[in-house]
Coordinates of C-alpha atoms in Angstrom, one line a residue:
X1 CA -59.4 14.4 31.5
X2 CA -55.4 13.9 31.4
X3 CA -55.9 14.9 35.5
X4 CA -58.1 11.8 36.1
X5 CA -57.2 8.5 37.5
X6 CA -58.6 5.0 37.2
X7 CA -59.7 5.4 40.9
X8 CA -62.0 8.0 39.7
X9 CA -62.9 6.5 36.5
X10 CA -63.9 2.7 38.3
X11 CA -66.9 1.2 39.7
X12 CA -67.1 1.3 43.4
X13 CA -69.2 -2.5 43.2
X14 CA -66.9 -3.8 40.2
X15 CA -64.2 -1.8 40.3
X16 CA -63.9 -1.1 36.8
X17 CA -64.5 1.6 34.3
X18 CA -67.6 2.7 34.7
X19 CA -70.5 1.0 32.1
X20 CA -74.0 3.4 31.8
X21 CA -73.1 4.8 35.4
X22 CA -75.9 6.1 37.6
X23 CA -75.9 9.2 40.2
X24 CA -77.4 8.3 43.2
X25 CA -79.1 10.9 45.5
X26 CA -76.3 10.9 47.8
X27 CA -73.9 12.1 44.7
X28 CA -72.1 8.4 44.4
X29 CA -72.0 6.8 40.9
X30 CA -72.8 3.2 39.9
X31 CA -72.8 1.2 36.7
X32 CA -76.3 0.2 36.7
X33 CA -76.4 -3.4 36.3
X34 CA -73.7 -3.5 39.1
X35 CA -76.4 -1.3 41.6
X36 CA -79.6 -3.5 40.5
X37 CA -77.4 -6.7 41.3
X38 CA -76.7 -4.9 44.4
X39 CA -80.1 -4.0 45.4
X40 CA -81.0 -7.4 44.5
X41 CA -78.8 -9.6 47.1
X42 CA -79.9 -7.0 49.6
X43 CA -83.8 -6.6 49.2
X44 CA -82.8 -2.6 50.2
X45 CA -82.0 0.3 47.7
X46 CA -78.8 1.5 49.7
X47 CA -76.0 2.8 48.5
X48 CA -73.5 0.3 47.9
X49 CA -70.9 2.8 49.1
X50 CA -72.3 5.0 52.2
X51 CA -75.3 3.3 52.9
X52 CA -77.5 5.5 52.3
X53 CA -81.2 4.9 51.3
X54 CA -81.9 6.1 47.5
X55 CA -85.6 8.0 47.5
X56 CA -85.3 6.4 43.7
X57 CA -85.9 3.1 42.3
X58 CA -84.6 4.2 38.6
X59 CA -81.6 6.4 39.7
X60 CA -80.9 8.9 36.4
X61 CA -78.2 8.3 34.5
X62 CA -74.5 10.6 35.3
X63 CA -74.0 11.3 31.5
X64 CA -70.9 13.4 31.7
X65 CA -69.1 10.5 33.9
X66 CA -70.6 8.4 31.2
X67 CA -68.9 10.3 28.5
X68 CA -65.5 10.8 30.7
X69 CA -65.1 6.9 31.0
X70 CA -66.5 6.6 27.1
X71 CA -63.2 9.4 26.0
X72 CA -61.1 7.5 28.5
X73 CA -61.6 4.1 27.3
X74 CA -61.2 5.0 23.8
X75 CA -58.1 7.0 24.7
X76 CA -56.8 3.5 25.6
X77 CA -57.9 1.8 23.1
X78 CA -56.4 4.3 20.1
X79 CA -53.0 3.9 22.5
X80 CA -50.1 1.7 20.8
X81 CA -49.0 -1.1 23.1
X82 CA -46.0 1.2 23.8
X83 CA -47.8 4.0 25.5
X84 CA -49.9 2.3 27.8
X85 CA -48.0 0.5 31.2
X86 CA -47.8 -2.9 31.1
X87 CA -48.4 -3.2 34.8
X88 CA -51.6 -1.5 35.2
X89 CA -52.4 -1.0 31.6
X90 CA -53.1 2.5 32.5
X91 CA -51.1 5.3 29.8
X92 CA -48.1 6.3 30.3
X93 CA -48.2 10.0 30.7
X94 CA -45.4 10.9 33.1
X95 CA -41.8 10.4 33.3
X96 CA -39.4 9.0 36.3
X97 CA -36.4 11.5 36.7
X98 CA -34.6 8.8 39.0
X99 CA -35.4 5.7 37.0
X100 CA -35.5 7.2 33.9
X101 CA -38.7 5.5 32.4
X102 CA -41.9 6.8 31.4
X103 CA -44.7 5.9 34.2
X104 CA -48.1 6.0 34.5
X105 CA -50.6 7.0 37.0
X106 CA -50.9 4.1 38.9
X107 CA -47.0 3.7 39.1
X108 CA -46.1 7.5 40.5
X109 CA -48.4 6.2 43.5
X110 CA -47.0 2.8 43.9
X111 CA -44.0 1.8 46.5
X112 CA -41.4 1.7 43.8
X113 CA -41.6 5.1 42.7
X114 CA -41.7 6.5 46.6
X115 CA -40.2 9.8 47.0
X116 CA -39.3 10.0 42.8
X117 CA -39.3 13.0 41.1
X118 CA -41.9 12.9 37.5
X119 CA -42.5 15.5 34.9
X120 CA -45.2 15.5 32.2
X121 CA -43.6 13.4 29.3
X122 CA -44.3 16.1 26.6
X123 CA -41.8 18.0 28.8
X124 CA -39.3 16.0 29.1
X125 CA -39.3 14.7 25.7
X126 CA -38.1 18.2 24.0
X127 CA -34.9 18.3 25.7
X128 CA -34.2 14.5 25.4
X129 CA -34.8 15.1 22.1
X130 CA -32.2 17.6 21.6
X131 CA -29.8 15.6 23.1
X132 CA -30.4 13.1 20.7
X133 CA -30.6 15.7 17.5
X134 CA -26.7 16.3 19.5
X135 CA -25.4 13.0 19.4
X136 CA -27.3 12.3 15.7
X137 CA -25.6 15.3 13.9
X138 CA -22.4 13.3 15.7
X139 CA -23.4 10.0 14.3
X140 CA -24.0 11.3 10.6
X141 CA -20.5 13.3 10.6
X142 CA -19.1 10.0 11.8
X143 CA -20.8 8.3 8.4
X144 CA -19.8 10.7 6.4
X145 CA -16.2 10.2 7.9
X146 CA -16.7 6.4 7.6
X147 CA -17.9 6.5 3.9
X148 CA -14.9 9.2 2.2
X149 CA -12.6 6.3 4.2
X150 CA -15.1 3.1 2.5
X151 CA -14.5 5.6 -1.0
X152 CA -10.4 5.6 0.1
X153 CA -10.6 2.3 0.7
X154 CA -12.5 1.8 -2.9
X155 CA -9.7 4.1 -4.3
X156 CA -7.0 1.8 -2.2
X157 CA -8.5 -1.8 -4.0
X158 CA -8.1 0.3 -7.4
X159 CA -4.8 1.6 -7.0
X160 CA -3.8 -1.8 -5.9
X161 CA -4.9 -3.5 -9.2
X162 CA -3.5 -0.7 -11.1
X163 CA -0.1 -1.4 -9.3
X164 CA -0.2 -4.7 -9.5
X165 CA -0.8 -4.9 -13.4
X166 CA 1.6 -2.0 -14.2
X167 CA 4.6 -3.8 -11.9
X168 CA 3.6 -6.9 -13.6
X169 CA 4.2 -5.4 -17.4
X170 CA 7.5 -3.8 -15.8
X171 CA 8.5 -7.1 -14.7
X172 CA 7.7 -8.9 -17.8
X173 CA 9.6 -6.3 -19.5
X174 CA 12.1 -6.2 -17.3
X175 CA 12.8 -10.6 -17.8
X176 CA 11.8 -10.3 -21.4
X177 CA 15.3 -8.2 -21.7
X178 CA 17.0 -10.7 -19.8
X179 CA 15.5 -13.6 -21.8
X180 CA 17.0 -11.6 -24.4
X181 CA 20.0 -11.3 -23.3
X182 CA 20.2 -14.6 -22.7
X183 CA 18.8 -16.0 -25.9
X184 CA 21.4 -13.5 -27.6
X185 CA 24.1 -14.4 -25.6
X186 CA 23.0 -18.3 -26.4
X187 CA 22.9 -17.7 -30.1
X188 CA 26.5 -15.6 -30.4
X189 CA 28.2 -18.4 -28.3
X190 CA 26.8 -21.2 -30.4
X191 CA 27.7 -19.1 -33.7
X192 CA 31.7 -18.7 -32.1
X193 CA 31.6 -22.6 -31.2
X194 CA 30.3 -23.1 -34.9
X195 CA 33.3 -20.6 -36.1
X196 CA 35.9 -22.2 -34.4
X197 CA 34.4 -26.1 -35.8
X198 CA 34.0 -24.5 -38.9
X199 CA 38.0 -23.4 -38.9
X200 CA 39.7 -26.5 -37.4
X201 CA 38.0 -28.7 -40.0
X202 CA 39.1 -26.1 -43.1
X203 CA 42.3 -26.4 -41.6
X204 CA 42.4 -30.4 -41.1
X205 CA 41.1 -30.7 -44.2
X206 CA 44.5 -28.6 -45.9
X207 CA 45.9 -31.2 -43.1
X208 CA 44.3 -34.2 -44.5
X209 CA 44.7 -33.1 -48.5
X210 CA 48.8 -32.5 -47.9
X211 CA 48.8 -35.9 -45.9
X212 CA 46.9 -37.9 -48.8
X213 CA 49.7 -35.8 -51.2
X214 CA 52.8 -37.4 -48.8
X215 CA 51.0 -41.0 -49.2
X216 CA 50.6 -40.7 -52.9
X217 CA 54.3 -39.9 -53.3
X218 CA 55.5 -42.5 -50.6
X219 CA 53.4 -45.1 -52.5
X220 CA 55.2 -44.4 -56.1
X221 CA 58.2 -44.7 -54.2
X222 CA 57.6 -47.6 -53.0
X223 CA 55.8 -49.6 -56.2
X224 CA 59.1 -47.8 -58.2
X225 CA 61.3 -49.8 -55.6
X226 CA 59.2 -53.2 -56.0
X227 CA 59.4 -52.7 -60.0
X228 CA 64.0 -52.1 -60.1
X229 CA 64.1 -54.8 -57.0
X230 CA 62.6 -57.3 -59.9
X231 CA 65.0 -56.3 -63.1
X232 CA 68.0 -58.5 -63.6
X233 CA 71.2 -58.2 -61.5
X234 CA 73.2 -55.7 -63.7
X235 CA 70.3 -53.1 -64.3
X236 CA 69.6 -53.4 -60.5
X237 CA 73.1 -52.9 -59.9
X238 CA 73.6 -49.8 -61.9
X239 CA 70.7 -48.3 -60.5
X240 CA 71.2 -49.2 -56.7
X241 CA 72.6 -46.4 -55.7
X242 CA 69.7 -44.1 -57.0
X243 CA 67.0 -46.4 -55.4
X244 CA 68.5 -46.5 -52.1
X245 CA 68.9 -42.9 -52.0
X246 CA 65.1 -42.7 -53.2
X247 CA 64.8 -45.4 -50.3
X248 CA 65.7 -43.1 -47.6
X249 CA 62.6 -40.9 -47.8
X250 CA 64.2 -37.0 -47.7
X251 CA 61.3 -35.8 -46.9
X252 CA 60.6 -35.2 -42.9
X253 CA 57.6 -36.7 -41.5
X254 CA 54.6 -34.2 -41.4
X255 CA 54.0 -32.8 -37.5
X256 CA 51.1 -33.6 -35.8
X257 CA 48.2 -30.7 -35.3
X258 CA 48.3 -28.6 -32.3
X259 CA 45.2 -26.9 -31.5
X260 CA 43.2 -28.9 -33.6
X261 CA 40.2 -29.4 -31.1
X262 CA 37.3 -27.3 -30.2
X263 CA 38.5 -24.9 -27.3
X264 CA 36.0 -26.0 -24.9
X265 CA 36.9 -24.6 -21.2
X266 CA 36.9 -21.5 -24.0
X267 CA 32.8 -21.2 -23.5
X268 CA 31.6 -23.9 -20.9
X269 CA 34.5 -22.2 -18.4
X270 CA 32.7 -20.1 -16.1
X271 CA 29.8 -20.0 -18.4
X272 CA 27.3 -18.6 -16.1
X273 CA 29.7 -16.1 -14.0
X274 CA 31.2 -14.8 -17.5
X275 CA 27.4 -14.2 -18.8
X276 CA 26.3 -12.5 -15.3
X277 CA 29.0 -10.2 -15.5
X278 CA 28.5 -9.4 -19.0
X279 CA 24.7 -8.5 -18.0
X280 CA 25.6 -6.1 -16.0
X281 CA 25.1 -3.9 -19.3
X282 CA 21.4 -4.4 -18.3
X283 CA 21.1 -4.5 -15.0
X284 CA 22.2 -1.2 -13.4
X285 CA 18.4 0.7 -14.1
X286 CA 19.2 1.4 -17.4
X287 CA 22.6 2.9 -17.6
X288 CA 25.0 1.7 -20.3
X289 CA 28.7 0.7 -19.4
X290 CA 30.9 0.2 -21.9
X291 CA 31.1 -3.3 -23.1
X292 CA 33.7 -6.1 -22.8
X293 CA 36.3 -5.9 -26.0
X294 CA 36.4 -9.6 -25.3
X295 CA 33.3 -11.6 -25.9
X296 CA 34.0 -14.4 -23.1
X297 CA 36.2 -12.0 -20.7
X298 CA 37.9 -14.5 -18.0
X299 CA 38.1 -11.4 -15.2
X300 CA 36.8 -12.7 -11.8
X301 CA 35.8 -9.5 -11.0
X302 CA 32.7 -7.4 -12.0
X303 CA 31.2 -3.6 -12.2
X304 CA 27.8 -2.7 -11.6
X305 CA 25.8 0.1 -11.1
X306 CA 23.7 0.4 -7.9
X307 CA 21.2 3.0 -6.8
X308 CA 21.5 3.7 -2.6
X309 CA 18.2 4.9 -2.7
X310 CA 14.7 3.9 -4.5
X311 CA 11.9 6.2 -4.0
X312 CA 8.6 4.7 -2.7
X313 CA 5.8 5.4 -4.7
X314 CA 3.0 5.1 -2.0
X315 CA 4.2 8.1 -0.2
X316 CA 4.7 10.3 -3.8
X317 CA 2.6 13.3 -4.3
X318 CA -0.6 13.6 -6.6
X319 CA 1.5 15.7 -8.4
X320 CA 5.1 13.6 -8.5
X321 CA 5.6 11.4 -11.6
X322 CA 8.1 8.8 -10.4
X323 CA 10.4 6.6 -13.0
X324 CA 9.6 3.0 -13.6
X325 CA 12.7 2.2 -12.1
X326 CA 12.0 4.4 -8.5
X327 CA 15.0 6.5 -8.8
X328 CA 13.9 10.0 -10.2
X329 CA 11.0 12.3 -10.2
X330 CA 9.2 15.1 -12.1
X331 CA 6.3 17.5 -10.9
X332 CA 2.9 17.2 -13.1
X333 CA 0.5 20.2 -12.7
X334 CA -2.2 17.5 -12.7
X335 CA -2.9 15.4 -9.6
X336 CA -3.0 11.7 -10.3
X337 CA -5.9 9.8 -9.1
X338 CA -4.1 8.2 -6.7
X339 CA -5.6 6.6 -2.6
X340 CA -4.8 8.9 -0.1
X341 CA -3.3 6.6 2.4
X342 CA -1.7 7.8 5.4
X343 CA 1.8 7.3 3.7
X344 CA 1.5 9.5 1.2
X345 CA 2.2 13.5 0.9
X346 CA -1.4 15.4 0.2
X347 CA -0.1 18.9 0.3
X348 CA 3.8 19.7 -0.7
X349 CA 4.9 17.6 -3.7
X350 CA 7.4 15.5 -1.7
X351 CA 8.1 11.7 -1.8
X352 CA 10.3 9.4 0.5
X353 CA 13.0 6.8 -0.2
X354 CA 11.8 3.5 0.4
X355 CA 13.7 1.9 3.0
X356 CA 14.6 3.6 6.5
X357 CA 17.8 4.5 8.3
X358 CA 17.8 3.7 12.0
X359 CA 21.7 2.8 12.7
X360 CA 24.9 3.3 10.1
X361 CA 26.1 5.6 7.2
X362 CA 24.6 6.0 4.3
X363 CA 25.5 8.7 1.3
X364 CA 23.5 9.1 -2.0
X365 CA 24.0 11.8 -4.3
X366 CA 20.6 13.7 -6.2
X367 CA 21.1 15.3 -9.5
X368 CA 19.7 18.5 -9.5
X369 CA 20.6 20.0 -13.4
X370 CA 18.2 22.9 -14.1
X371 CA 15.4 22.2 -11.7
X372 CA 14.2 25.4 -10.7
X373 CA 13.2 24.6 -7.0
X374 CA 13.9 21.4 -4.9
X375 CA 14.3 20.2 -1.5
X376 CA 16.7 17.4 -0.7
X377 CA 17.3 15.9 3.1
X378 CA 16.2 13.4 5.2
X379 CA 12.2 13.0 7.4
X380 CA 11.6 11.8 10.7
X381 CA 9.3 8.4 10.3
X382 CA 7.1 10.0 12.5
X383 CA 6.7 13.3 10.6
X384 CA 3.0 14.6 9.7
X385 CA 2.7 13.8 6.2
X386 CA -1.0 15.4 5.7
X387 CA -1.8 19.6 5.4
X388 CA 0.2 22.1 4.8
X389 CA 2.3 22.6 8.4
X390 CA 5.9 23.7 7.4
X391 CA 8.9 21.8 7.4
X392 CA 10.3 22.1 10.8
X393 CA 10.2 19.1 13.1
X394 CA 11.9 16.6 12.2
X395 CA 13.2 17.1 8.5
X396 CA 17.0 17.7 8.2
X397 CA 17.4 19.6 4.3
X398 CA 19.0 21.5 1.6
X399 CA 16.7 23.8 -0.4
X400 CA 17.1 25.9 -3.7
X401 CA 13.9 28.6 -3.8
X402 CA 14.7 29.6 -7.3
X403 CA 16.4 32.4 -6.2
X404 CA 18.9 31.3 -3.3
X405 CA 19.9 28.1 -1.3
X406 CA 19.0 27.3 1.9
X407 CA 19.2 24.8 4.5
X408 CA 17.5 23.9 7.8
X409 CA 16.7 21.9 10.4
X410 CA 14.7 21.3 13.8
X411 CA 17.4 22.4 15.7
X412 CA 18.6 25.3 13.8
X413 CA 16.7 28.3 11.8
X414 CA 17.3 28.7 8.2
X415 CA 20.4 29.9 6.8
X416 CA 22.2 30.7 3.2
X417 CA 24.3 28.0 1.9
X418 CA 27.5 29.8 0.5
X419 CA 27.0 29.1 -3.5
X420 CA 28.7 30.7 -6.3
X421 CA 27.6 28.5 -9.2
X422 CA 24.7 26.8 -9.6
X423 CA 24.6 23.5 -8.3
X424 CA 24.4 20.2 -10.2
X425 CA 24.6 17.4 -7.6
X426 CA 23.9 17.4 -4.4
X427 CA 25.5 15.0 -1.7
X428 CA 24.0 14.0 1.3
X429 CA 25.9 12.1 4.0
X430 CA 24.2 10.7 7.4
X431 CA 26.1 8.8 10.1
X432 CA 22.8 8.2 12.4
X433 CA 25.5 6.6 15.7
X434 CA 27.1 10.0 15.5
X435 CA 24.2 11.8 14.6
X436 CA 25.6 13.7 11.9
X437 CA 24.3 14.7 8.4
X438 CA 25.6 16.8 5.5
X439 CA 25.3 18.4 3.0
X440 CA 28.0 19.2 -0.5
X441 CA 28.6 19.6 -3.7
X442 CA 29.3 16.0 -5.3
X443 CA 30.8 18.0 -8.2
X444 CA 33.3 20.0 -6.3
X445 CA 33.3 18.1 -3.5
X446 CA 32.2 21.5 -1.2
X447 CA 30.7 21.5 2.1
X448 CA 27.2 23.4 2.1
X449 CA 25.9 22.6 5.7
X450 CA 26.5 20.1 8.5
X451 CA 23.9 19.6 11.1
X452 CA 24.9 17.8 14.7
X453 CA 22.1 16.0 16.7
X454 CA 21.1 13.3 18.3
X455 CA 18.5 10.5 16.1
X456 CA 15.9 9.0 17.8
X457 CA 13.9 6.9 15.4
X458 CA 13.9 6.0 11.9
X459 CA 14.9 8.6 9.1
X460 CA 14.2 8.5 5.4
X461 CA 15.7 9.7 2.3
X462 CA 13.3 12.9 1.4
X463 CA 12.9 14.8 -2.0
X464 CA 10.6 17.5 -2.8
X465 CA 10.2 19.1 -6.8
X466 CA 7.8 21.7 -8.1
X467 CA 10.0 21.8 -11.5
X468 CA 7.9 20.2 -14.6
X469 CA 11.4 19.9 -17.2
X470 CA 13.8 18.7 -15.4
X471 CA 13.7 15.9 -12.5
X472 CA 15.9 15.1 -10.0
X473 CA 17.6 12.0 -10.1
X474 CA 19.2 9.5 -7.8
X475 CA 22.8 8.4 -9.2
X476 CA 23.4 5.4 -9.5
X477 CA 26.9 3.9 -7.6
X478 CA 29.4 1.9 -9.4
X479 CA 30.5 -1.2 -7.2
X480 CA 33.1 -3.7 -8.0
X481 CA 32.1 -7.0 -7.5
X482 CA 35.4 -9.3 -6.7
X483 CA 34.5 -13.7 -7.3
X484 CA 36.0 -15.5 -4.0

């Protein structure tokens, strides 16, 4: 059946599939209405195809050419629209190797398809399948990819809010302190204005009580004086020497008060450079400096405390706890649900300092104390943060294991650093121009390795810490901050 063509299968008078077909005596089929019609114009019972002369006027019926074109036209008609050609309407049962489209009969015979190779769609469609199971299993590892990034990026939006609120509350914190500062400082200059007010009018009031004493006296001198001026001649006379000498006034006129007004260049002076400077207290992350004996110090120049390095929390560990003010860290045995974005360390428990080196010379110095294991240096930007590949390429470091110090580099393997006591501080030094960075001891002031190169791109501060009690810690710089 599959062999057969429409040729076969169609009407030789109407040239379609055959309806109730009818075998002739010379073996040619006929649908029947089509031979009677035929007979009919022609008066002759010929054989519409050789000729020939049937011997019967009711030709039998070909029943299993019947039942072929029956099967075949309900073969087409159970067909979807997509398996039957839309050029012949015949069904599409083979497959062009060339054109790569599924043909039918008709079309493997017709000028378009000349010299193309075909194969029986049910065999090509095994191996094209496979080819597709290929690129599917390809397709659903790249979803898979695509939906652990879509449940980073969910992770990512999180993070975000979570960052967002918690620097928020840092920063209100942080300005609440200030206002505090402020409101304190407000209230203790206020309360020294209202001292001082409160003094100079005690003390013009003892002025103003001795002045109204002098008056009194002055004015019984004076009435006294009216009173003898009126007696007669002799008792003036007698007494004129005494009220002439009373007449002179002994007493010395009282001075007038120095000092008596507020002190005011005393707080509005360099009001807002005295209070900045006595904020420093506050604003060096947290340390305390010993305050001013002086409440309103006139000094035009100022200390503060200033960390070289902040650590950047998108690139910490899982398993690093930073401060809220960025400059220390602390391993935690549990990770932290925190996005993995490509910044950040996934594998060693490292974290980088925020801002990059890629000219100058920059020193910061890490407190170690009792950390039992730590790495301190500096990273190529470029470095592989992700997996577990060992620090080689590009990272330029000091190390204690627990048990001994080390130090390495790309250039160089890894050697002892020459340590008799334990370590405390650690400096690090890099001149990126020169391409020099090293390491010592901040406490004794000791060399423990130099390392000569050249620098090609960026390089960041780099700290690594398994140690759960004790953190290492960026110190903070004193700077003295000279008014022009």
């Amino acid at each position: 059946m599959d062999s057969l063509c429409v040729e076969e299968l169609s009407c030789p008078v109407c040239f379609e599939i055959f309806k109730a077909p009818v075998l002739l005596s010379c073996s040619h089929s006929v649908c029947k209405a089509c031979l009677q019609q035929f007979w009919k114009t022609r008066s002759t019972q010929e054989c519409p195809v050789c000729r020939r002369r049937s011997s019967k006027q009711e030709p039998p019926y070909n029943l299993a050419l019947k039942n072929l074109c029956e099967s075949f036209l309900r073969d087409r008609r159970e067909s979807s629209p997509e398996e039957v050609c839309s050029s012949h309407g015949e069904k599409l049962k083979l497959f062009c190797l060339k054109d790569k489209e599924p043909v039918c009969l008709v079309c493997r015979d017709s000028q378009k398809h000349a010299n193309h190779t075909f194969q029986p769609i049910d065999e090509v469609v095994p191996s094209y399948k496979e080819e597709l199971k290929t690129a599917l299993k390809s397709l659903r590892e790249k979803l898979k990819n695509r939906e652990e990034i879509r449940g980073e990026y969910d992770k990512t939006v999180q993070h975000i809010k979570t960052q967002a609120v918690h620097t928020e509350r840092q920063i209100e914190h942080e300005f609440e302190k200030l206002h505090q500062f402020l409101r304190d400082e407000e209230q203790a200059t206020i309360s020294a204005l209202r001292k001082e007010e409160e003094k100079k009018n005690q003390m013009m009031k003892e002025k103003l009580e001795e002045m109204n004493r002098h008056i009194s006296a002055l004015s019984h001198t004076i009435k006294d004086i009216e009173e003898r001026m009126k007696a007669n001649d002799v008792s003036f006379l007698k007494n004129f020497n005494v009220t002439k000498e009373r007449a002179r006034g002994t007493q010395p006129d009282p001075e007038r008060c120095c000092g008596a007004l507020i002190d005011v260049p005393h707080y509005l002076g360099n009001l807002a450079f005295r209070v900045w400077k006595k904020m420093q207290d506050i604003v060096q992350n947290n340390h305390q400096t010993c305050p001013s004996p002086h409440p309103y110090p006139t000094s035009t120049a100022a200390e503060v405390l200033w960390a070289p390095v902040v650590l950047d929390p998108n690139t910490a560990s899982p398993q690093l706890v930073l401060s809220d003010d960025l400059t220390s860290l602390t391993h935690n045995k549990s990770r932290q649900l925190l996005p993995d974005n490509p910044e950040r360390f996934d594998f060693f428990h490292c974290v980088l300092g925020s801002e990059g080196f890629k000219s100058g010379t920059h020193c910061w110095d890490v407190e170690v104390g009792n950390n039992s294991a730590w790495t301190v240096g500096i990273m190529a930007a470029s470095y592989q943060r992700k997996g577990d590949a060992f620090f080689r390429e590009g990272v330029w470091y000091v190390q204690y294991t627990g048990k001994e110090y080390l130090s390495l580099s790309p250039e160089q393997p890894a050697a002892r650093c020459p340590v008799k006591d334990k370590l405390q501080r650690i400096r690090v030094h890099l001149n990126w121009d020169s391409g020099n960075v090293s390491f010592s001891d901040a406490v004794t002031n000791t060399q423990l390795r130099t390392f000569k190169t050249t620098f090609r791109e960026m390089l960041f501060p780099f700290f690594q810490s398994i140690c759960e009690t004790s953190p290492l810690r960026i110190i903070p710089v004193r700077v003295n901050i000279s008014s022009v």
